[in-house]
Coordinates of C-alpha atoms in Angstrom, one line a residue:
D1126 CA 21.1 3.9 1.1
N1127 CA 18.1 5.9 2.3
D1128 CA 20.4 8.9 2.3
D1129 CA 19.0 10.7 -0.7
S1130 CA 18.4 14.4 -0.5
R1131 CA 15.1 15.5 0.9
Y1132 CA 15.8 19.3 1.2
L1133 CA 17.5 22.0 -0.9
V1134 CA 20.1 24.3 0.7
A1135 CA 19.3 27.8 -0.5
D1136 CA 22.3 29.7 0.8
L1137 CA 25.2 27.2 0.8
R1138 CA 28.6 28.7 1.5
T1139 CA 30.6 25.6 2.1
P1140 CA 29.8 21.8 1.8
W1141 CA 30.6 21.5 5.5
D1142 CA 28.1 24.1 6.7
V1143 CA 25.5 22.0 8.5
R1144 CA 23.4 25.0 9.6
P1145 CA 20.8 24.7 6.9
A1146 CA 20.1 21.1 8.0
L1147 CA 19.9 22.2 11.6
A1148 CA 17.5 25.0 10.7
L1149 CA 15.3 22.6 8.8
G1150 CA 15.2 20.2 11.8
A1151 CA 14.5 23.1 14.1
A1152 CA 11.6 24.2 11.9
L1153 CA 10.1 20.7 11.8
T1154 CA 10.4 20.2 15.6
G1155 CA 9.5 23.8 16.7
Q1156 CA 12.9 24.5 18.3
A1157 CA 15.1 27.5 18.0
V1158 CA 18.4 27.5 16.2
E1159 CA 21.1 30.2 16.5
A1160 CA 23.0 31.6 13.4
P1161 CA 25.8 34.2 13.3
A1162 CA 24.6 37.7 12.8
G1163 CA 23.9 38.7 9.2
Q1164 CA 23.8 35.1 7.9
C1165 CA 20.6 33.5 6.7
V1166 CA 20.0 29.9 7.4
S1167 CA 17.3 28.4 5.1
A1168 CA 16.3 25.3 3.3
A1169 CA 13.3 24.1 1.4
L1170 CA 11.8 20.7 2.3
F1171 CA 11.0 18.3 -0.5
A1172 CA 9.4 15.5 1.4
A1173 CA 5.6 15.6 1.4
P1174 CA 4.0 16.6 4.7
E1175 CA 2.0 14.1 6.6
P1176 CA -1.3 13.6 4.8
G1177 CA -4.4 15.0 6.5
P1178 CA -8.0 14.1 6.1
I1179 CA -9.2 14.1 2.5
A1180 CA -12.7 13.9 1.1
D1181 CA -11.9 11.0 -1.3
P1182 CA -9.6 8.3 0.1
K1183 CA -9.3 6.7 -3.4
P1184 CA -5.6 5.8 -4.0
V1185 CA -3.7 7.9 -6.4
P1186 CA -1.3 6.1 -8.8
F1187 CA 2.1 7.7 -9.8
C1188 CA 4.8 6.8 -12.3
F1189 CA 8.1 8.4 -13.1
P1190 CA 9.7 6.3 -15.9
E1191 CA 12.9 8.3 -16.0
T1192 CA 13.7 7.5 -12.4
G1193 CA 12.0 4.1 -12.4
L1194 CA 9.7 4.9 -9.4
A1195 CA 6.1 3.9 -9.6
G1196 CA 3.3 3.0 -7.2
V1197 CA 0.0 3.9 -5.5
R1198 CA -0.6 6.0 -2.4
T1199 CA -3.4 7.4 -0.2
T1200 CA -3.6 8.7 3.3
D1201 CA -2.9 5.3 5.0
L1202 CA -1.6 3.2 2.2
Y1203 CA 1.6 3.3 0.2
L1204 CA 3.0 1.0 -2.5
A1205 CA 6.2 1.9 -4.4
M1206 CA 8.4 -0.2 -6.7
D1207 CA 11.9 0.7 -7.9
A1208 CA 12.7 -0.1 -11.5
G1209 CA 15.4 2.6 -12.1
P1210 CA 18.9 2.2 -13.5
V1211 CA 22.0 1.9 -11.4
G1212 CA 23.5 5.3 -10.7
L1213 CA 26.7 6.9 -11.9
G1214 CA 26.3 5.6 -15.5
G1215 CA 25.8 2.0 -14.3
Q1216 CA 28.8 2.0 -12.0
G1217 CA 26.8 1.8 -8.8
G1218 CA 27.7 4.6 -6.4
H1219 CA 25.2 4.4 -3.6
G1220 CA 23.0 2.0 -5.6
H1221 CA 21.9 -1.4 -4.3
N1222 CA 20.8 -4.6 -6.1
D1223 CA 17.2 -3.6 -5.5
L1224 CA 15.8 -3.5 -9.1
T1225 CA 12.0 -4.4 -9.0
A1226 CA 12.1 -4.3 -5.2
F1227 CA 9.1 -2.6 -3.5
V1228 CA 7.9 -1.2 -0.2
F1229 CA 4.4 -1.5 1.2
R1230 CA 2.5 0.3 3.9
A1231 CA -1.1 -0.4 4.8
E1232 CA -3.4 0.9 7.5
G1233 CA -0.7 3.3 8.7
Q1234 CA 1.7 0.3 9.3
D1235 CA 5.0 -0.4 7.4
L1236 CA 4.9 -4.0 6.2
I1237 CA 7.5 -4.6 3.5
V1238 CA 10.4 -2.2 3.8
D1239 CA 13.8 -1.1 2.5
R1240 CA 16.3 -1.3 5.4
G1241 CA 18.8 1.1 4.0
C1242 CA 22.5 0.5 4.7
S1243 CA 24.3 -0.1 8.0
S1244 CA 27.8 0.7 6.9
Y1245 CA 29.8 2.4 4.2
V1246 CA 33.5 1.5 4.5
R1247 CA 34.0 0.3 8.0
D1248 CA 32.5 -3.2 7.5
Q1249 CA 32.6 -4.2 3.9
N1250 CA 30.8 -7.6 4.5
L1251 CA 28.0 -5.8 6.3
R1252 CA 27.7 -3.2 3.5
N1253 CA 27.6 -5.9 0.8
A1254 CA 25.0 -7.8 2.8
M1255 CA 22.8 -4.7 2.9
R1256 CA 23.4 -3.9 -0.8
A1257 CA 22.6 -7.4 -2.0
G1258 CA 19.4 -8.3 -3.6
S1259 CA 18.6 -10.7 -0.7
A1260 CA 18.2 -7.7 1.6
H1261 CA 15.4 -6.3 -0.6
A1262 CA 12.0 -7.5 -1.8
V1263 CA 13.1 -9.1 -5.0
L1264 CA 13.2 -12.5 -6.7
L1265 CA 16.6 -14.1 -7.3
P1266 CA 17.9 -17.3 -8.7
E1267 CA 19.9 -19.6 -6.4
D1268 CA 23.4 -18.2 -5.8
Q1269 CA 22.9 -15.3 -8.1
D1270 CA 22.4 -11.5 -7.7
L1271 CA 21.4 -8.6 -9.9
G1272 CA 25.0 -7.4 -10.0
G1273 CA 28.5 -8.1 -8.6
L1274 CA 29.5 -6.4 -5.4
D1275 CA 33.2 -7.4 -5.2
A1276 CA 34.7 -4.2 -6.8
G1277 CA 34.5 -2.0 -3.7
P1278 CA 31.9 -0.3 -1.6
F1279 CA 30.6 2.0 -4.3
R1280 CA 30.6 -0.2 -7.4
I1281 CA 28.2 -2.7 -8.9
I1282 CA 29.6 -5.0 -11.6
D1283 CA 27.4 -5.6 -14.7
P1284 CA 24.1 -4.7 -13.2
A1285 CA 20.8 -5.8 -14.8
A1286 CA 19.2 -3.3 -17.1
P1287 CA 15.7 -2.2 -16.1
I1288 CA 12.4 -2.2 -18.0
P1289 CA 10.6 1.1 -17.3
P1290 CA 7.6 0.7 -15.0
Q1291 CA 4.0 1.2 -16.0
V1292 CA 0.9 1.9 -13.8
E1293 CA -2.7 1.1 -14.7
S1294 CA -5.9 1.6 -12.8
K1295 CA -9.4 0.3 -13.3
G1296 CA -12.0 0.8 -10.6
T1297 CA -10.5 -0.4 -7.3
R1298 CA -7.7 -2.4 -9.1
Y1299 CA -4.3 -0.9 -9.5
S1300 CA -1.3 -2.6 -11.2
V1301 CA 2.3 -1.7 -11.3
T1302 CA 4.6 -3.6 -13.7
C1303 CA 8.3 -3.5 -14.5
G1304 CA 11.2 -5.9 -15.1
H1305 CA 14.8 -6.2 -16.2
D1306 CA 16.9 -8.0 -18.8
G1307 CA 17.3 -10.9 -16.5
F1308 CA 19.6 -13.7 -15.5
A1309 CA 21.8 -15.1 -18.3
G1310 CA 19.3 -15.1 -21.1
I1311 CA 16.2 -15.2 -18.9
A1312 CA 14.1 -12.0 -18.9
Y1313 CA 12.2 -11.1 -15.7
Q1314 CA 8.8 -9.4 -15.3
R1315 CA 7.1 -8.4 -12.0
A1316 CA 3.5 -7.2 -11.6
L1317 CA 2.1 -5.9 -8.4
V1318 CA -1.7 -5.7 -8.3
L1319 CA -3.5 -3.8 -5.5
D1320 CA -7.2 -4.2 -5.3
S1321 CA -10.1 -4.1 -2.8
T1322 CA -13.6 -5.7 -2.8
A1323 CA -16.6 -4.9 -0.7
A1324 CA -16.8 -8.5 0.3
V1325 CA -13.3 -8.4 1.8
G1326 CA -13.4 -4.9 3.1
A1327 CA -9.7 -4.5 2.9
W1328 CA -6.9 -4.1 0.4
R1329 CA -5.1 -7.1 -1.1
L1330 CA -1.7 -7.0 -2.7
Q1331 CA -0.7 -9.7 -5.2
C1332 CA 2.9 -10.1 -6.5
T1333 CA 3.4 -12.1 -9.7
D1334 CA 6.9 -12.9 -11.0
R1335 CA 7.4 -14.2 -14.6
L1336 CA 10.6 -15.6 -16.1
V1337 CA 10.8 -15.9 -19.8
S1338 CA 13.6 -17.8 -21.7
A1339 CA 15.0 -15.8 -24.6
S1340 CA 15.5 -19.0 -26.6
G1341 CA 12.0 -20.2 -25.9
K1342 CA 13.3 -23.4 -24.4
A1343 CA 12.6 -24.7 -20.9
I1344 CA 15.4 -24.0 -18.5
P1345 CA 15.6 -25.6 -15.0
F1346 CA 15.5 -22.7 -12.6
S1347 CA 15.3 -22.5 -8.9
V1348 CA 14.4 -19.1 -7.4
R1349 CA 13.8 -17.4 -4.1
R1350 CA 11.6 -14.5 -3.2
Y1351 CA 12.6 -12.2 -0.4
F1352 CA 10.3 -10.0 1.7
P1353 CA 12.0 -7.8 4.3
L1354 CA 9.5 -6.9 7.0
A1355 CA 9.4 -3.8 9.2
P1356 CA 10.6 -4.0 12.8
G1357 CA 7.9 -5.1 15.3
L1358 CA 6.2 -7.6 13.0
K1359 CA 5.9 -11.2 14.0
V1360 CA 5.7 -14.0 11.4
T1361 CA 3.9 -17.3 12.2
P1362 CA 4.3 -19.8 9.3
A1363 CA 1.3 -22.1 8.7
S1364 CA 1.6 -25.9 8.6
D1365 CA 0.8 -26.0 4.9
G1366 CA 4.2 -24.3 4.0
Q1367 CA 2.4 -21.9 1.7
S1368 CA 1.2 -19.1 4.0
A1369 CA 2.0 -17.1 7.1
R1370 CA 0.4 -14.8 9.6
I1371 CA 2.0 -11.4 10.1
T1372 CA 1.1 -9.7 13.3
C1373 CA 1.9 -6.2 14.5
A1374 CA 3.1 -6.3 18.1
R1375 CA 2.1 -2.7 18.7
S1376 CA -1.4 -2.6 17.4
G1377 CA -2.3 -6.3 17.2
A1378 CA -3.3 -5.9 13.5
L1379 CA -3.1 -9.1 11.5
W1380 CA -2.3 -9.7 7.8
Q1381 CA -2.2 -12.9 5.9
M1382 CA 0.6 -13.8 3.4
T1383 CA 0.3 -16.7 0.9
W1384 CA 2.6 -17.9 -1.9
T1385 CA 2.8 -20.5 -4.6
P1386 CA 4.7 -23.7 -3.8
A1387 CA 6.7 -23.3 -7.1
S1388 CA 9.2 -21.0 -5.5
Q1389 CA 10.9 -20.6 -2.1
T1390 CA 9.8 -17.6 -0.3
R1391 CA 11.8 -16.1 2.5
V1392 CA 10.2 -13.6 4.9
I1393 CA 12.9 -11.7 6.7
E1394 CA 12.0 -10.4 10.2

């Protein structure tokens, strides 16, 4: 839900005491905050600070198999894929159907994003729409999701089991792979490859999805890929039906997206 903890309260007296959060916000914005005499208000920030200039802009890969988070980052580029298990022992909690989903930021601009959650209990339909796989950068079969969402706002029924992520690097090529136990006997693997060549002079991200039948037999399968884009990006589909231009309204920066005709790709503005 994009509501995970980013700071540690060091002097908590009651769960409803919001002064540590206010103090942290004040410290980040340079403002003053008042506290009752004799009471300390403190918190430790976990989020990494904004990266400054570095001598070597070479991307740094990271992988945390226990949590399922893996990717590559540098000062103006960030790629992260989620291959972690559903929380609360598989019950769901604040989890979404986002297994193998990824976010991507390039040249300081968010491109593919996780849009979080717009409602908890007030609008169940909206909450389920934001929890569904189709709201994340995943591949799904027609009319099927990674887990059921009909058991309440904080439950996921029979979620897919993840395959821990792996990260490899060679020269200017970085690969992030993961997967899950699939859709009714069909295992799923996803590979993200980030590379750069002197001829292109820019980074290229390639997403490859592979479906493998457990029986070894061919199974008719229709799938969709979803790519939620950051606000402020404009999509212009090409006439060939296999590519699109993505333009940033603020900076005018341009990216090109292409896909294979074997699947239906939905780019969500």
